[in-house]
Amino acid sequence: MDMPSVLKCICVVLARLFSAEVLLRMHSVGICGSDVHYWQHGRIGDFVVKDPMVLGHEASGTVVKVGSGVTHLKPGDRVAIEPGVPRETDEFCKTGRYNLSPTIFFCATPPDDGNLCRYYKHSASYCYKLPDNVTFEEGALIEPLSVGIHACKRAGVTLGSKVFVCGAGPIGLVNVIVAKMMGAATVVVTDLSASRLQKAKEVGADFIIQVKNESPQEVASKVESLLGCMPEITVECTGVQACIQAGIYATRSGGTLVLVGLGPEMVTVPIVNAAVREVDIRGIFRYCNTWPVAIALLASKRINVKPLVTHRFPLEKALEAFEATKRGEGVKVMLKCDPTDHNP
Ligand SMILES: *[C@@H]1O[C@H](CO)[C@@H](O)[C@H](O)[C@H]1NC(C)=O
């Protein structure tokens, strides 16, 4: 191939890449615990912030420009953004589990920039059009909601399930919402904070338990006595060692414990207790294939995530917003990136 042809090929490739993207005017971006963690500590496990990085991955916005190859979106469309975009069609992608692809792009996981900004460019295939009756904030909340959908699917929640959700932060709450939606008969939630537990009731928890310094076995027996039986499913959303231990003791023999919360890499747990009672322990890594499902649930008003938003700040007050999140105030803090529209 002569030199001009090579150059032409390169240009075509670059143009094709851009042609599959959309430019968005950002509207609402929720602050996640991981954003605060990167800001405060500069790393989560093996993901280390080495260069300045834009935070934010729970987001929605309006399409302002589309690449030449984009057919399903047009300027003016309101969209929810799925922050994880696989970079290659590897074995995980081929089997529909693209969240496990080791080379995936993910907003605000170093070195990939997030979308807490005024304008942001993203793969069009990972932007989902919102119906008129789904707000921008609901669109942004699809990201944490997706964690609940993926966790409850991996847990096997179904009609009549008795579910124990450990932790009533935003992720515990979305698991309550999704478990009830999926047919759980009763959901019991534990947390240290009375106000968080009140929120859990508001979004559909049947029972709440405020824990103080009970042993894991004591927590497990309180869960059992409230439910009238041991739960066949436990969704652990704290990552705290004592809570994972309680999760094992609480889960009925033959049931499933899903680990959603992330704490230290090494934890001591009664693994033999789980093994001899055939309690399956599963993990989750983010989510996959959840946005269309979430949009359908929100559009049909079968779930309500609006109570999760407790604070709103304009983008210029991002620092205040992050400080409030760090102090653990409220549930979900939303940043409003469009100076002309601070509506939900
Ligand atoms: C919301 O909008 C969608 C799409 O336009 C429509 O199918 C659905 O029926 C609407 N839901 C309600 C509750 O109005």
XYZ file of C-alpha atoms and ligand atoms in Angstrom:
358
model
C 0.000 0.000 0.000
C 1.397 3.445 -0.873
C 1.649 6.143 1.748
C -1.449 8.189 0.802
C -3.588 5.012 0.892
C -2.300 4.179 4.350
C -3.133 7.680 5.526
C -6.550 7.430 3.963
C -7.192 4.147 5.775
C -6.188 5.686 9.076
C -8.494 8.633 8.468
C -11.384 6.338 7.600
C -10.825 4.371 10.798
C -10.735 7.543 12.899
C -13.830 8.901 11.185
C -15.671 5.616 11.772
C -14.824 5.720 15.455
C -16.176 9.210 15.790
C -19.162 8.372 13.650
C -20.432 5.975 16.332
C -20.406 8.638 19.054
C -22.726 11.353 20.267
C -21.981 14.676 21.909
C -24.165 15.348 24.946
C -25.049 18.438 26.943
C -24.985 16.982 30.436
C -27.996 17.457 32.695
C -27.957 15.448 35.965
C -25.048 13.512 37.459
C -25.368 11.621 40.742
C -22.427 11.348 43.119
C -21.400 7.778 43.927
C -19.374 6.543 46.873
C -16.616 5.620 44.431
C -16.374 9.241 43.186
C -15.841 10.398 46.770
C -13.312 7.618 47.337
C -11.213 8.546 44.274
C -11.363 12.216 45.316
C -10.275 11.450 48.902
C -7.921 8.491 48.479
C -6.865 8.482 44.808
C -7.426 4.771 44.392
C -9.830 1.843 44.721
C -7.988 -1.468 44.815
C -5.830 -1.752 41.711
C -7.397 1.322 40.070
C -5.050 4.196 40.857
C -5.554 7.831 39.832
C -2.215 8.883 38.295
C -3.387 11.867 36.248
C -6.188 14.371 36.739
C -9.477 12.574 36.070
C -13.039 13.812 35.541
C -15.409 12.153 38.063
C -19.033 11.099 37.540
C -20.728 8.054 36.020
C -24.410 8.237 37.076
C -25.605 10.528 34.352
C -28.116 11.743 31.814
C -28.078 14.487 29.199
C -29.364 15.751 25.876
C -27.915 14.846 22.487
C -26.515 17.922 20.742
C -24.629 16.284 17.872
C -24.473 12.778 16.392
C -21.724 11.055 14.423
C -22.482 10.175 10.810
C -23.088 6.507 11.637
C -25.628 7.112 14.410
C -29.180 6.249 13.397
C -31.084 5.668 16.659
C -30.495 9.105 18.184
C -30.884 12.696 17.021
C -30.126 16.124 18.470
C -32.646 16.963 21.188
C -33.089 13.392 22.386
C -32.843 12.994 26.167
C -30.674 10.015 27.092
C -29.402 7.976 30.042
C -25.737 7.036 29.799
C -24.413 3.548 30.488
C -20.864 4.333 31.669
C -19.231 1.020 30.747
C -18.416 0.584 27.058
C -16.504 -2.535 25.998
C -13.489 -1.795 23.813
C -13.300 -5.193 22.138
C -15.553 -8.078 21.168
C -13.795 -10.565 23.443
C -15.177 -13.813 24.895
C -17.068 -11.898 27.628
C -18.680 -9.584 25.133
C -19.659 -12.527 22.933
C -21.468 -14.220 25.817
C -23.316 -11.035 26.805
C -21.285 -10.404 29.952
C -19.406 -7.366 28.697
C -19.063 -5.994 32.246
C -16.355 -8.634 32.753
C -14.278 -7.523 29.763
C -10.874 -6.527 31.204
C -10.347 -3.729 28.693
C -13.774 -2.079 29.122
C -13.945 1.723 29.158
C -15.663 2.939 32.312
C -16.452 6.546 33.217
C -14.457 7.770 36.223
C -12.453 4.595 36.682
C -8.836 5.610 36.102
C -7.542 6.301 33.549
C -10.980 6.863 31.937
C -12.626 10.244 32.435
C -16.166 10.481 33.765
C -19.019 12.741 32.718
C -19.415 15.301 35.485
C -19.020 18.199 33.054
C -21.047 20.438 30.727
C -20.392 18.564 27.480
C -19.408 14.948 27.104
C -18.851 12.548 24.203
C -19.955 8.887 24.480
C -20.568 5.790 22.396
C -24.058 6.161 20.914
C -24.830 2.482 21.523
C -24.474 3.070 25.266
C -26.819 6.073 25.310
C -30.489 5.144 25.765
C -33.336 7.451 24.781
C -35.572 8.419 27.693
C -39.342 8.606 27.138
C -40.920 12.000 27.998
C -42.344 10.595 31.220
C -38.921 9.640 32.622
C -36.992 12.558 34.129
C -33.277 13.285 33.735
C -32.704 12.421 37.393
C -34.471 9.090 36.976
C -32.247 8.601 33.935
C -29.139 9.249 36.040
C -30.449 6.910 38.758
C -30.557 4.044 36.254
C -26.864 3.542 36.998
C -27.245 2.648 40.713
C -30.578 0.966 39.921
C -28.672 -1.271 37.494
C -26.529 -2.532 40.350
C -29.752 -3.613 42.098
C -31.126 -5.272 38.963
C -27.893 -7.168 38.341
C -27.507 -8.190 42.000
C -31.111 -9.391 42.356
C -30.825 -11.329 39.086
C -27.594 -12.984 40.266
C -29.287 -13.706 43.603
C -32.222 -15.387 41.867
C -34.916 -13.259 43.525
C -38.330 -14.489 42.409
C -42.003 -14.724 43.402
C -42.295 -15.182 47.149
C -38.594 -14.784 47.976
C -37.660 -13.782 51.518
C -34.765 -11.355 51.174
C -32.312 -9.839 53.633
C -30.642 -6.644 52.421
C -27.660 -5.639 54.528
C -27.102 -1.867 54.413
C -29.571 0.931 53.569
C -27.308 3.249 51.557
C -28.222 3.994 47.929
C -27.214 0.484 46.796
C -29.093 -1.250 49.621
C -32.158 0.844 48.730
C -32.098 0.002 45.003
C -31.847 -3.667 45.963
C -34.958 -3.286 48.136
C -36.814 -1.634 45.237
C -35.755 -4.266 42.694
C -36.300 -7.259 45.018
C -39.889 -6.128 45.672
C -40.398 -5.509 41.946
C -39.143 -9.013 41.163
C -41.736 -10.535 43.460
C -40.036 -10.824 46.838
C -42.671 -11.524 49.499
C -40.769 -9.845 52.312
C -37.588 -7.791 52.494
C -35.796 -7.014 55.736
C -33.074 -4.363 55.860
C -30.376 -3.681 58.445
C -28.319 -0.519 58.937
C -26.713 1.529 61.697
C -28.630 4.665 60.759
C -32.281 5.183 61.722
C -32.803 7.777 58.970
C -31.480 5.452 56.283
C -33.758 2.706 57.571
C -36.696 5.116 57.378
C -35.846 5.625 53.716
C -35.755 1.845 53.272
C -39.336 1.676 54.593
C -40.325 4.485 52.253
C -39.073 2.564 49.193
C -40.796 -0.679 50.197
C -38.884 -2.598 52.883
C -41.235 -4.726 54.987
C -39.026 -4.825 58.078
C -36.072 -2.811 59.330
C -33.505 -3.605 62.001
C -31.260 -0.930 63.462
C -28.036 -2.692 64.365
C -25.623 -1.443 67.041
C -22.997 -3.855 68.277
C -24.717 -7.213 67.966
C -22.637 -10.208 66.959
C -23.151 -11.516 63.406
C -25.059 -14.510 64.834
C -27.340 -12.162 66.786
C -28.087 -10.145 63.643
C -28.860 -13.393 61.809
C -31.335 -14.526 64.462
C -33.072 -11.100 64.517
C -33.499 -11.364 60.740
C -34.961 -14.841 61.121
C -37.410 -13.881 63.841
C -38.722 -10.860 61.904
C -39.185 -12.841 58.680
C -40.571 -15.892 60.475
C -37.961 -17.973 58.650
C -34.403 -17.609 57.399
C -34.140 -15.662 54.124
C -33.182 -17.741 51.089
C -31.431 -14.686 49.694
C -29.088 -12.174 51.276
C -27.767 -9.126 49.431
C -24.760 -7.711 51.265
C -24.259 -4.016 50.423
C -21.705 -2.817 52.988
C -18.483 -4.767 52.429
C -17.947 -4.760 56.197
C -16.479 -8.029 57.533
C -19.034 -8.457 60.348
C -21.873 -7.884 57.853
C -20.570 -10.508 55.423
C -20.350 -12.876 58.379
C -23.929 -12.025 59.361
C -24.937 -12.586 55.733
C -23.576 -16.137 55.797
C -25.189 -17.013 59.130
C -28.502 -15.439 58.111
C -28.932 -17.171 54.744
C -31.084 -20.311 54.717
C -29.396 -23.599 53.799
C -29.444 -23.984 50.025
C -29.823 -20.219 49.587
C -27.670 -17.524 48.026
C -25.572 -14.687 49.405
C -24.619 -11.995 46.901
C -21.702 -9.744 47.793
C -22.303 -6.251 46.427
C -20.498 -3.986 48.904
C -16.742 -3.786 48.580
C -14.445 -3.376 51.566
C -10.948 -4.679 52.155
C -9.608 -7.327 49.797
C -9.038 -9.834 52.614
C -11.901 -10.685 54.966
C -12.375 -13.482 57.478
C -15.683 -15.270 56.984
C -17.221 -18.549 58.205
C -16.819 -20.149 54.792
C -17.190 -23.691 56.125
C -20.574 -22.807 57.618
C -21.633 -21.681 54.127
C -20.122 -24.746 52.471
C -21.761 -27.383 54.657
C -25.174 -25.701 54.321
C -24.849 -25.284 50.529
C -25.130 -21.505 50.755
C -23.900 -20.182 47.407
C -21.756 -17.063 47.604
C -21.794 -14.937 44.467
C -20.191 -11.662 43.540
C -21.214 -8.979 41.110
C -19.139 -6.591 39.035
C -21.199 -3.548 38.072
C -23.940 -4.810 35.655
C -24.742 -5.530 32.038
C -27.823 -5.320 29.830
C -29.831 -3.392 32.407
C -30.630 0.013 30.841
C -33.512 -1.105 28.574
C -35.108 -3.023 31.458
C -34.731 -0.064 33.828
C -36.231 2.386 31.323
C -39.232 0.101 30.800
C -39.785 -0.119 34.579
C -39.510 3.646 35.020
C -41.701 4.532 32.027
C -44.469 2.216 33.207
C -44.208 3.680 36.747
C -43.811 0.206 38.208
C -40.880 1.420 40.290
C -40.207 4.737 41.964
C -36.616 5.824 42.483
C -37.376 9.519 43.023
C -37.234 9.283 46.866
C -33.522 8.467 46.556
C -32.620 12.037 45.570
C -32.253 14.130 48.721
C -29.838 16.896 47.649
C -29.273 18.968 44.507
C -26.393 21.312 43.699
C -25.474 23.263 40.564
C -22.220 22.115 38.931
C -20.410 25.238 40.225
C -21.056 23.978 43.767
C -19.612 20.517 43.082
C -17.188 20.824 45.987
C -20.029 21.508 48.448
C -21.908 18.561 46.953
C -18.922 16.256 47.420
C -18.409 17.473 50.990
C -22.075 16.729 51.773
C -21.764 13.242 50.259
C -18.581 12.614 52.233
C -20.375 13.549 55.464
C -22.977 10.921 54.591
C -25.816 13.448 54.418
C -29.017 12.253 52.806
C -29.075 9.475 50.245
C -28.316 10.578 46.687
C -26.757 13.918 45.825
C -27.416 15.179 42.278
C -25.319 17.712 40.430
C -27.122 19.848 37.878
C -24.800 20.509 34.933
C -27.074 22.514 32.636
C -27.074 26.149 33.848
C -30.349 26.758 31.994
C -32.196 23.795 33.493
C -31.954 22.722 37.122
C -35.221 20.741 37.010
C -35.307 17.059 38.008
C -44.654 6.686 29.406
O -44.243 6.866 28.067
C -44.123 5.659 27.344
C -43.486 5.959 25.998
O -44.026 7.092 25.403
C -45.480 4.993 27.235
O -45.376 3.774 26.540
C -46.001 4.755 28.647
O -47.313 4.221 28.570
C -46.014 6.019 29.474
N -46.326 5.653 30.846
C -47.246 6.263 31.586
C -47.470 5.690 32.940
O -47.860 7.239 31.202
